[in-house]
Tab-separated table of C-alpha atoms in Angstrom:
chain	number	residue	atom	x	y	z
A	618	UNK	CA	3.872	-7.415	-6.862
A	619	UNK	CA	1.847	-9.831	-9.250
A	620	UNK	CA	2.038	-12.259	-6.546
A	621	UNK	CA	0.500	-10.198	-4.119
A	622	UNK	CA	-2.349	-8.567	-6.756
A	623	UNK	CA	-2.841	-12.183	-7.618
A	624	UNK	CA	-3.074	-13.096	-3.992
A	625	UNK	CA	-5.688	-10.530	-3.327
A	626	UNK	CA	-7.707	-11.570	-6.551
A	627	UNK	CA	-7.925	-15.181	-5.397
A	628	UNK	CA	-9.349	-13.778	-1.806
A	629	UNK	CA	-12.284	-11.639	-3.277
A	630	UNK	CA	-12.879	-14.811	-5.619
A	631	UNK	CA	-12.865	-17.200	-2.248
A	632	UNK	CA	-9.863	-19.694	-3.265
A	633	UNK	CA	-7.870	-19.148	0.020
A	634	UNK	CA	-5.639	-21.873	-0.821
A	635	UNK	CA	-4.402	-20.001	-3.864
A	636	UNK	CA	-4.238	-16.943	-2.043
A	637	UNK	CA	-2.283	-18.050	0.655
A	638	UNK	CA	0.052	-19.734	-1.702
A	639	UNK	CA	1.303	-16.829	-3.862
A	640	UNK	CA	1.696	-14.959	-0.537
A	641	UNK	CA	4.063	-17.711	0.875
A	642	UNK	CA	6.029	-17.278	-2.637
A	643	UNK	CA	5.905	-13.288	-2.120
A	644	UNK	CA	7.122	-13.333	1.314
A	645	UNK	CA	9.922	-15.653	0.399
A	646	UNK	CA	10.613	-13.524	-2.709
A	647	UNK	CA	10.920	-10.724	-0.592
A	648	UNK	CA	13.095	-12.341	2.339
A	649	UNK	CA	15.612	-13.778	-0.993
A	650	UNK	CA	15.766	-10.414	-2.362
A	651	UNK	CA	16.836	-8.753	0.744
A	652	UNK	CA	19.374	-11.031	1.791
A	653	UNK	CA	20.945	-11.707	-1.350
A	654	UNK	CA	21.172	-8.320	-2.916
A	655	UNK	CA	20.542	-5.350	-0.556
A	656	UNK	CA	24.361	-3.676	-0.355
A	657	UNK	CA	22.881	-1.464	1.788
A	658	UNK	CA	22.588	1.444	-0.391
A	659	UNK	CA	20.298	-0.434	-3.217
A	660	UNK	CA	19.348	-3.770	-5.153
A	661	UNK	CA	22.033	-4.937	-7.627
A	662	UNK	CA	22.362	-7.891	-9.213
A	663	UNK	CA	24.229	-10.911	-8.399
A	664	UNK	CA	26.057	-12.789	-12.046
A	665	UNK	CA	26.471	-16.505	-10.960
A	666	UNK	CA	30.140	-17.620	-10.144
A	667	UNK	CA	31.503	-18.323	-13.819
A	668	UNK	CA	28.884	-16.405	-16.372
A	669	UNK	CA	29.571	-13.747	-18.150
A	670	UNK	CA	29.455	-10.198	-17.053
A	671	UNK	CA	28.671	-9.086	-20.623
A	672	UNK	CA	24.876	-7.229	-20.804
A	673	UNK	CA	24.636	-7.408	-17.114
A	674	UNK	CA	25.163	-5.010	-14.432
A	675	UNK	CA	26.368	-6.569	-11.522
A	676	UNK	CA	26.854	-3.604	-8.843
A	677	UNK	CA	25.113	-0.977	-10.857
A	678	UNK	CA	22.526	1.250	-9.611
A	679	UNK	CA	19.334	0.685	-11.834
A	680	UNK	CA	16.682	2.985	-12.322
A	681	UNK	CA	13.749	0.438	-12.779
A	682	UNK	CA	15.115	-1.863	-9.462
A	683	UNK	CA	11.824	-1.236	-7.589
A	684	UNK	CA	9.520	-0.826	-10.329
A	685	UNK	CA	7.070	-4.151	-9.137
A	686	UNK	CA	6.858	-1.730	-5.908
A	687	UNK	CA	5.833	0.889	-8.214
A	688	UNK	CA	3.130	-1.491	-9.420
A	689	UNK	CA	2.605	-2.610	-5.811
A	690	UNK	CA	1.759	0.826	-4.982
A	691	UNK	CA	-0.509	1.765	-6.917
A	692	UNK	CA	-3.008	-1.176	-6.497
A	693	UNK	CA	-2.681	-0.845	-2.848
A	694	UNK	CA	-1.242	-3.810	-2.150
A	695	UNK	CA	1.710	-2.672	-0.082
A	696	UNK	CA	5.009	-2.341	0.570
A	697	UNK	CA	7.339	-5.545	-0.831
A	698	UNK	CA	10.028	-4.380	1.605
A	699	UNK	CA	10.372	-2.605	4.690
A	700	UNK	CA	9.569	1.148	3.963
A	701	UNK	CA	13.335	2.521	5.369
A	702	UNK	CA	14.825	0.244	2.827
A	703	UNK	CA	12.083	1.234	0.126
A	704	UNK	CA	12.952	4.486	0.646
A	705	UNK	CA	16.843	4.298	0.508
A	706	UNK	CA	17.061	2.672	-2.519
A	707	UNK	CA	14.636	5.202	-4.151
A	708	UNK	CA	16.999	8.008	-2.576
A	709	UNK	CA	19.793	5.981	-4.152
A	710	UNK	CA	18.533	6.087	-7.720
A	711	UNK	CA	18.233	9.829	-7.390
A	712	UNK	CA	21.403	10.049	-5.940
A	713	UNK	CA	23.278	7.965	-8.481
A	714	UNK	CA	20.743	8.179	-11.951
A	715	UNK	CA	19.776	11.901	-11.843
A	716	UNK	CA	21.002	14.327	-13.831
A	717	UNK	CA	20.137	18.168	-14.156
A	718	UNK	CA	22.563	18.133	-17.374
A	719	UNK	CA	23.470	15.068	-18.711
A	720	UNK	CA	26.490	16.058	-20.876
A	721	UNK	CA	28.942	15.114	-18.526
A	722	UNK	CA	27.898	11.036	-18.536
A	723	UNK	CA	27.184	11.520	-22.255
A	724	UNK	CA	30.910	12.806	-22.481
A	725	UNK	CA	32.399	9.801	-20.162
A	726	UNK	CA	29.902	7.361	-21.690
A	727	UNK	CA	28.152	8.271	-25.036
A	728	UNK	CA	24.455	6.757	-25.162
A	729	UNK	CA	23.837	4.065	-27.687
A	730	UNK	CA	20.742	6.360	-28.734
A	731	UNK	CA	20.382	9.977	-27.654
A	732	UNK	CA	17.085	11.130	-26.552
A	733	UNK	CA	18.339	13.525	-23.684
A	734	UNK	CA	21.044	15.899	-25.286
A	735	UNK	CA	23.806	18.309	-23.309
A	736	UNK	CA	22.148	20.738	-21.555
A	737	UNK	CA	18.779	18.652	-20.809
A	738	UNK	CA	18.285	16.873	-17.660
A	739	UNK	CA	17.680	13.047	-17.413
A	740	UNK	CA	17.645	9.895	-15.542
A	741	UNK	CA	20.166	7.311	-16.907
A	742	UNK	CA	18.939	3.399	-16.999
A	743	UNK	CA	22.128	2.836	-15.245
A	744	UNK	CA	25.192	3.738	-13.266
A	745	UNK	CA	28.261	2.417	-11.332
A	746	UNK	CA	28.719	4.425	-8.198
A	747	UNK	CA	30.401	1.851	-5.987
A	748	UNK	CA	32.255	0.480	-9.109
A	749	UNK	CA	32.521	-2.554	-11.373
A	750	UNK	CA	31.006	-0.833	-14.241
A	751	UNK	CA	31.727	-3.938	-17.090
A	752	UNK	CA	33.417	-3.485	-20.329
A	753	UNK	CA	30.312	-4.273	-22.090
A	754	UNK	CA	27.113	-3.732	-19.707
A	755	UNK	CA	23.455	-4.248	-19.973
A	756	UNK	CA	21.979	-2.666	-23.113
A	757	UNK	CA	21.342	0.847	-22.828
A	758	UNK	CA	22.350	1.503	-19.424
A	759	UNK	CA	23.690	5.174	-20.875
A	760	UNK	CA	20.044	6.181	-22.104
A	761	UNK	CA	17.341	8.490	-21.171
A	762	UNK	CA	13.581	6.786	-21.100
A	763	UNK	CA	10.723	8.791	-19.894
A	764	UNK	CA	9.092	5.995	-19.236
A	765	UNK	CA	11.727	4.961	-16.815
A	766	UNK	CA	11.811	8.671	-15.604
A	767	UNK	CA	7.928	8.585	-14.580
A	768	UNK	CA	7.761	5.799	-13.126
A	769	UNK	CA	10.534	6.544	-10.599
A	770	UNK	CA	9.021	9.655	-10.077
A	771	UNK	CA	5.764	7.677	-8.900
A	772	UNK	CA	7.621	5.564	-6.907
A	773	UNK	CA	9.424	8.736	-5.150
A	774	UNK	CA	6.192	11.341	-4.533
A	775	UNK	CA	4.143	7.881	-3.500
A	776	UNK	CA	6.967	7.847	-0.481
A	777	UNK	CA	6.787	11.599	-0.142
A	778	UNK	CA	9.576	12.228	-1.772
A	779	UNK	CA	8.059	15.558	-3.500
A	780	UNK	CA	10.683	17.417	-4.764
A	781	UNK	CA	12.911	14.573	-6.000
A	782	UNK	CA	9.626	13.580	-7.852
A	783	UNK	CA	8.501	16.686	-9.070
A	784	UNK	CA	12.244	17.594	-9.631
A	785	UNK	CA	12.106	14.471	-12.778
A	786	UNK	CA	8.984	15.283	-13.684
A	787	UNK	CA	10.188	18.931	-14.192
A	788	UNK	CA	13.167	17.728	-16.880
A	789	UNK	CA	11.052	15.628	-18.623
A	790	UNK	CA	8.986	18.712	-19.174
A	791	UNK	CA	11.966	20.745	-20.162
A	792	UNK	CA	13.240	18.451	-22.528
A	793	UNK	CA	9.912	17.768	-24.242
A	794	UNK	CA	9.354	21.968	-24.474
A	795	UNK	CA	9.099	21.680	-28.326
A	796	UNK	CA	12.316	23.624	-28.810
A	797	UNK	CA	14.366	20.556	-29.516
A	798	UNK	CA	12.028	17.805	-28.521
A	799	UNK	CA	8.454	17.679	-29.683
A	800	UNK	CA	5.826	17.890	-26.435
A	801	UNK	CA	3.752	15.044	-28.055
A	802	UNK	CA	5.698	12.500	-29.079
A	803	UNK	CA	8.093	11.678	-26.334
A	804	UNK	CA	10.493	8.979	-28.376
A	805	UNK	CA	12.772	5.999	-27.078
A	806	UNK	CA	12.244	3.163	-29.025
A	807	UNK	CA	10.133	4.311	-31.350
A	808	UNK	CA	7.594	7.575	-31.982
A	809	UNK	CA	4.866	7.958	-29.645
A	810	UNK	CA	6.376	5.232	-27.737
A	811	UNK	CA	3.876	3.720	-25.068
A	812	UNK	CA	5.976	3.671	-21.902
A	813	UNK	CA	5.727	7.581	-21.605
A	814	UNK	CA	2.056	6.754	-20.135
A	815	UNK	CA	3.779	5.474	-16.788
A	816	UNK	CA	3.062	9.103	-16.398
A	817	UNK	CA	-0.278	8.216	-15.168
A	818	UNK	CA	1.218	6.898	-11.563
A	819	UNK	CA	2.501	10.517	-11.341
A	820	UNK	CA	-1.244	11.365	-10.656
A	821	UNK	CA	-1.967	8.085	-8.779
A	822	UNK	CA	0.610	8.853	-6.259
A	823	UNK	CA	0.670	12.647	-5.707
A	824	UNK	CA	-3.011	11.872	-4.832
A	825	UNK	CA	-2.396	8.416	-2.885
A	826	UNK	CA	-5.493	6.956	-4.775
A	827	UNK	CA	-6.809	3.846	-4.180
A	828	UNK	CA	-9.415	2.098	-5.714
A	829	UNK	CA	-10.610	-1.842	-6.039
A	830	UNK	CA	-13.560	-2.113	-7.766
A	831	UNK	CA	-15.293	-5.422	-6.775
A	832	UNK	CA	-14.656	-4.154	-3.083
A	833	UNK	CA	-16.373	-1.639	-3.732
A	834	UNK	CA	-13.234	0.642	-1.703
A	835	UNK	CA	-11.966	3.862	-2.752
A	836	UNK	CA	-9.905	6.404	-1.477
A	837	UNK	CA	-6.921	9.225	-1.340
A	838	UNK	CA	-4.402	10.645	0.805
A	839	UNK	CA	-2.884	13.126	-1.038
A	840	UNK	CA	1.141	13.431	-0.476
A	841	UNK	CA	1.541	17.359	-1.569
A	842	UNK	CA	-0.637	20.105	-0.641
A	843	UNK	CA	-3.082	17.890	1.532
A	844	UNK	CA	-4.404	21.110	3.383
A	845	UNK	CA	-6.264	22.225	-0.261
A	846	UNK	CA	-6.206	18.872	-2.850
A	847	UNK	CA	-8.074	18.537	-5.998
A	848	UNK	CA	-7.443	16.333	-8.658
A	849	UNK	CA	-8.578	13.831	-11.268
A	850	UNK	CA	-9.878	10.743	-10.550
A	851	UNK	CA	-11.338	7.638	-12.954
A	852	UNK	CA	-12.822	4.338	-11.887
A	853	UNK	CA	-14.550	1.445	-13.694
A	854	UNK	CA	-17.693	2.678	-13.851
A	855	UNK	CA	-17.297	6.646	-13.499
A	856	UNK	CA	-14.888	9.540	-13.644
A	857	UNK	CA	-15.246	12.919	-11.790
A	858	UNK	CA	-13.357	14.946	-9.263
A	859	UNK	CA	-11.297	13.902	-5.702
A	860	UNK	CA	-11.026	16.858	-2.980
A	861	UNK	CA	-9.459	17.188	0.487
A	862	UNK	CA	-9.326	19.901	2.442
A	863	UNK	CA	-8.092	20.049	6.348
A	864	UNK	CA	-8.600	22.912	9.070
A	865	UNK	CA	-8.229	23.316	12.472
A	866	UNK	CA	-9.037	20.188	14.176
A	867	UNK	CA	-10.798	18.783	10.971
A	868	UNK	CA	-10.811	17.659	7.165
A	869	UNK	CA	-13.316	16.583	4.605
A	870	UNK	CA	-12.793	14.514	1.656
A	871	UNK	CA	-15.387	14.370	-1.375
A	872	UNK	CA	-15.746	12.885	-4.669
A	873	UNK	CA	-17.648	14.649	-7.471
A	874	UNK	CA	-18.360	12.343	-10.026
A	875	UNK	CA	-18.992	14.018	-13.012
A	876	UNK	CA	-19.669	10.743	-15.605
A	877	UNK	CA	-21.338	7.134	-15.127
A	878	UNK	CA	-21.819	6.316	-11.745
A	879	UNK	CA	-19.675	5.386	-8.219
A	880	UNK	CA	-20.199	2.016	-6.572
A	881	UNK	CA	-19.052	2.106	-2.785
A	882	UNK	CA	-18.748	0.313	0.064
A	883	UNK	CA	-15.612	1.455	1.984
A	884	UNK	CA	-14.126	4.793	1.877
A	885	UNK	CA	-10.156	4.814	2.910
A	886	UNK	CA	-8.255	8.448	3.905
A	887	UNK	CA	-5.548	9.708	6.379
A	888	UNK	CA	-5.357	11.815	9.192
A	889	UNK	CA	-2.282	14.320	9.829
A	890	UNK	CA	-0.168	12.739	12.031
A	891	UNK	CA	-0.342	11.790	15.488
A	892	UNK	CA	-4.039	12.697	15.086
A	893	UNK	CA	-7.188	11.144	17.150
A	894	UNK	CA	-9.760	10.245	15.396
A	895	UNK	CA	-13.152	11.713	17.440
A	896	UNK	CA	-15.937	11.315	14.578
A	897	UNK	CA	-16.491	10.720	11.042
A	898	UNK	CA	-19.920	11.415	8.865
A	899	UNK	CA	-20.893	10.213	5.410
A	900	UNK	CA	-22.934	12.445	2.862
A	901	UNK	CA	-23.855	11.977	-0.980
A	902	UNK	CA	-26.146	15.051	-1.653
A	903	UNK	CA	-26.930	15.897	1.821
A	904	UNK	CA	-28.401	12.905	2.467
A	905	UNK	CA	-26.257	11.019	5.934
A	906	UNK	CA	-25.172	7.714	5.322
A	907	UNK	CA	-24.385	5.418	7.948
A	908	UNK	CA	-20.861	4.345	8.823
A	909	UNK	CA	-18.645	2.645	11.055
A	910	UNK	CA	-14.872	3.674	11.146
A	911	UNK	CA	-11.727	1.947	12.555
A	912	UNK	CA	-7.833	3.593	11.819
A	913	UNK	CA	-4.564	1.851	11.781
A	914	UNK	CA	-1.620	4.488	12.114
A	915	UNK	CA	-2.654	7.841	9.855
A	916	UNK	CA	-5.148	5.206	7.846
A	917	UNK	CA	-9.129	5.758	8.491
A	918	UNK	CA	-11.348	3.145	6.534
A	919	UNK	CA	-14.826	4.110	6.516
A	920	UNK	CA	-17.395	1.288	6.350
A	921	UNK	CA	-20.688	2.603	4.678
A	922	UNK	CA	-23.564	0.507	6.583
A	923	UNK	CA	-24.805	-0.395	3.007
A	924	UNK	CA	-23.471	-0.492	-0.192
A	925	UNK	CA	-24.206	2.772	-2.282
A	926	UNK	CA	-24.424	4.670	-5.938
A	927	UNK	CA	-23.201	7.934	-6.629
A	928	UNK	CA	-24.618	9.205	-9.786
A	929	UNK	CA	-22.994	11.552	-12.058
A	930	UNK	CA	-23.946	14.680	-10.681
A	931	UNK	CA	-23.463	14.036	-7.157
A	932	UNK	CA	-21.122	13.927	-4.741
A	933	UNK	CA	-20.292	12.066	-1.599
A	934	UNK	CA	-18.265	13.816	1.103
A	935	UNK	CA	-17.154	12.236	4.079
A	936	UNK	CA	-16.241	14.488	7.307
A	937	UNK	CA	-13.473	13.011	9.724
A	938	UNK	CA	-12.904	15.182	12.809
A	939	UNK	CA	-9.869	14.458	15.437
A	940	UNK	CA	-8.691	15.929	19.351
């Protein structure tokens, strides 16, 4: 993932070379990975012939195995993997790390610190299903971290994977109710610990922002109610509101920016499947702004003739229509 964001850094700054050099090492990242430690189910980890298995975890299933997709995602610069396998794994850690009570791991394997207690749901760092669970594995691989927790919720709503998302986000709510666990202060190393704010991808992805400043691009596709959307949105300049709404055979998508100011160039959205795009028209404040459109799959990016401001105040609503 830093590869790629530094890849796509080098390209607005005009050093191709570089660019094209940290995406050679990505790629072959990527091709290593795959080969080496997809079992087919997830990532694990693969101890060299003759180390110890002490604080590793070999064929575990970790929770934070895709979290430089996580990153990936949300500053757009793609999948690391092909999206089937992407998806599995994520399905995996679910499968294997969830649980809507946690007391029967904590009975089998009693945390080394307890911040999710019987009776609370959790994610656990990490578990054996296939096996080979060490006598002493990695450090804290019994624990519950809601920074871990949000940011595999990201990674599962940004995949459309809504109610295994939402279904995390809703323990983590649970737990934190202020009946045993205090709402603001959501501990694992320490009080008011910092990884909790992961929680901000939650937003990112249920909204499928995108946004690169010196582009001048922005954009959504929301992944849960995309008929009637309408969220929060915050950019370098500005901050304001995102809204999408779809019917019959067409949707608009606006941003009401409420502080500082919007600079645009390209607009990026999605159509509902299988879709044709017929038309799409550009407003900020009733004034029409020209545009030029091209799609790839469900993905529509909008190419404002010039580049443009949108004030605080304003808004700019784009109109795309399909057959």
């Amino acid at each position: 993932a830093a590869l790629r964001a530094a890849a796509r850094m080098a390209e607005l700054q005009g050093d191709h070379a570089f660019a094209k050099r940290c995406g050679t090492i990505a790629a072959k990242g990527s091709r290593w990975t795959i080969d080496n430690l997809w079992n087919g189910e997830y990532f694990d980890q693969r101890i060299p012939a003759g180390a110890s298995p002490n604080l590793q975890y070999g064929k575990g299933c970790l929770a934070d195995q895709l979290f430089g997709q996580t990153w990936a995602n949300q500053v757009d610069v793609g999948p690391l993997y092909p999206v089937e396998m992407i998806r599995t794994a994520l399905k995996s850690v679910y499968r294997y790390n969830w649980a809507p009570d946690v007391a029967a791991q904590n009975q089998a394997h009693p945390p080394q610190r307890w911040f999710a207690r019987p009776g609370d749901a959790g994610l656990f760092t990490c578990t054996w299903p296939q096996g080979g669970r060490m006598s002493e594995p990695v450090l804290y691989r019994d624990e519950v971290w809601t920074g871990t927790e949000y940011q595999v919720a990201s990674a599962l709503l940004n995949e459309g994977l809504i109610r295994e998302g939402l279904s995390i986000i809703r323990g983590i709510d649970d737990r934190y109710d202020g009946r045993r666990h205090n709402p603001w202060n959501e501990v694992e190393c320490g009080d008011h610990y910092s990884r909790a704010m992961a929680s901000w991808g939650c937003l990112i992805s249920l909204s499928g922002f995108v946004y690169d400043g010196p582009a001048g691009r922005i954009g959504f596709a929301p992944r849960w109610q995309p008929d009637d959307f309408r969220a929060f949105f915050s950019a370098a300049e500005g901050w304001g509101t995102l809204h999408q709404a779809r019917r019959q055979n067409a949707q608009s998508n606006g941003f009401d920016v409420k502080h500082g100011s919007l600079r645009l160039q390209e607009l990026v959205f999605e159509l509902p499947a299988n879709e044709r795009l017929a038309a799409v028209g550009v407003e900020i404040q009733g004034r029409i702004v020209g545009s030029k459109a091209t799609r790839t799959g469900q993905r529509v990016d909008v190419r404002l003739g010039e580049p443009v401001i949108v004030h605080a105040g304003e808004s700019l609503v784009a109109t795309l229509s399909w057959n």
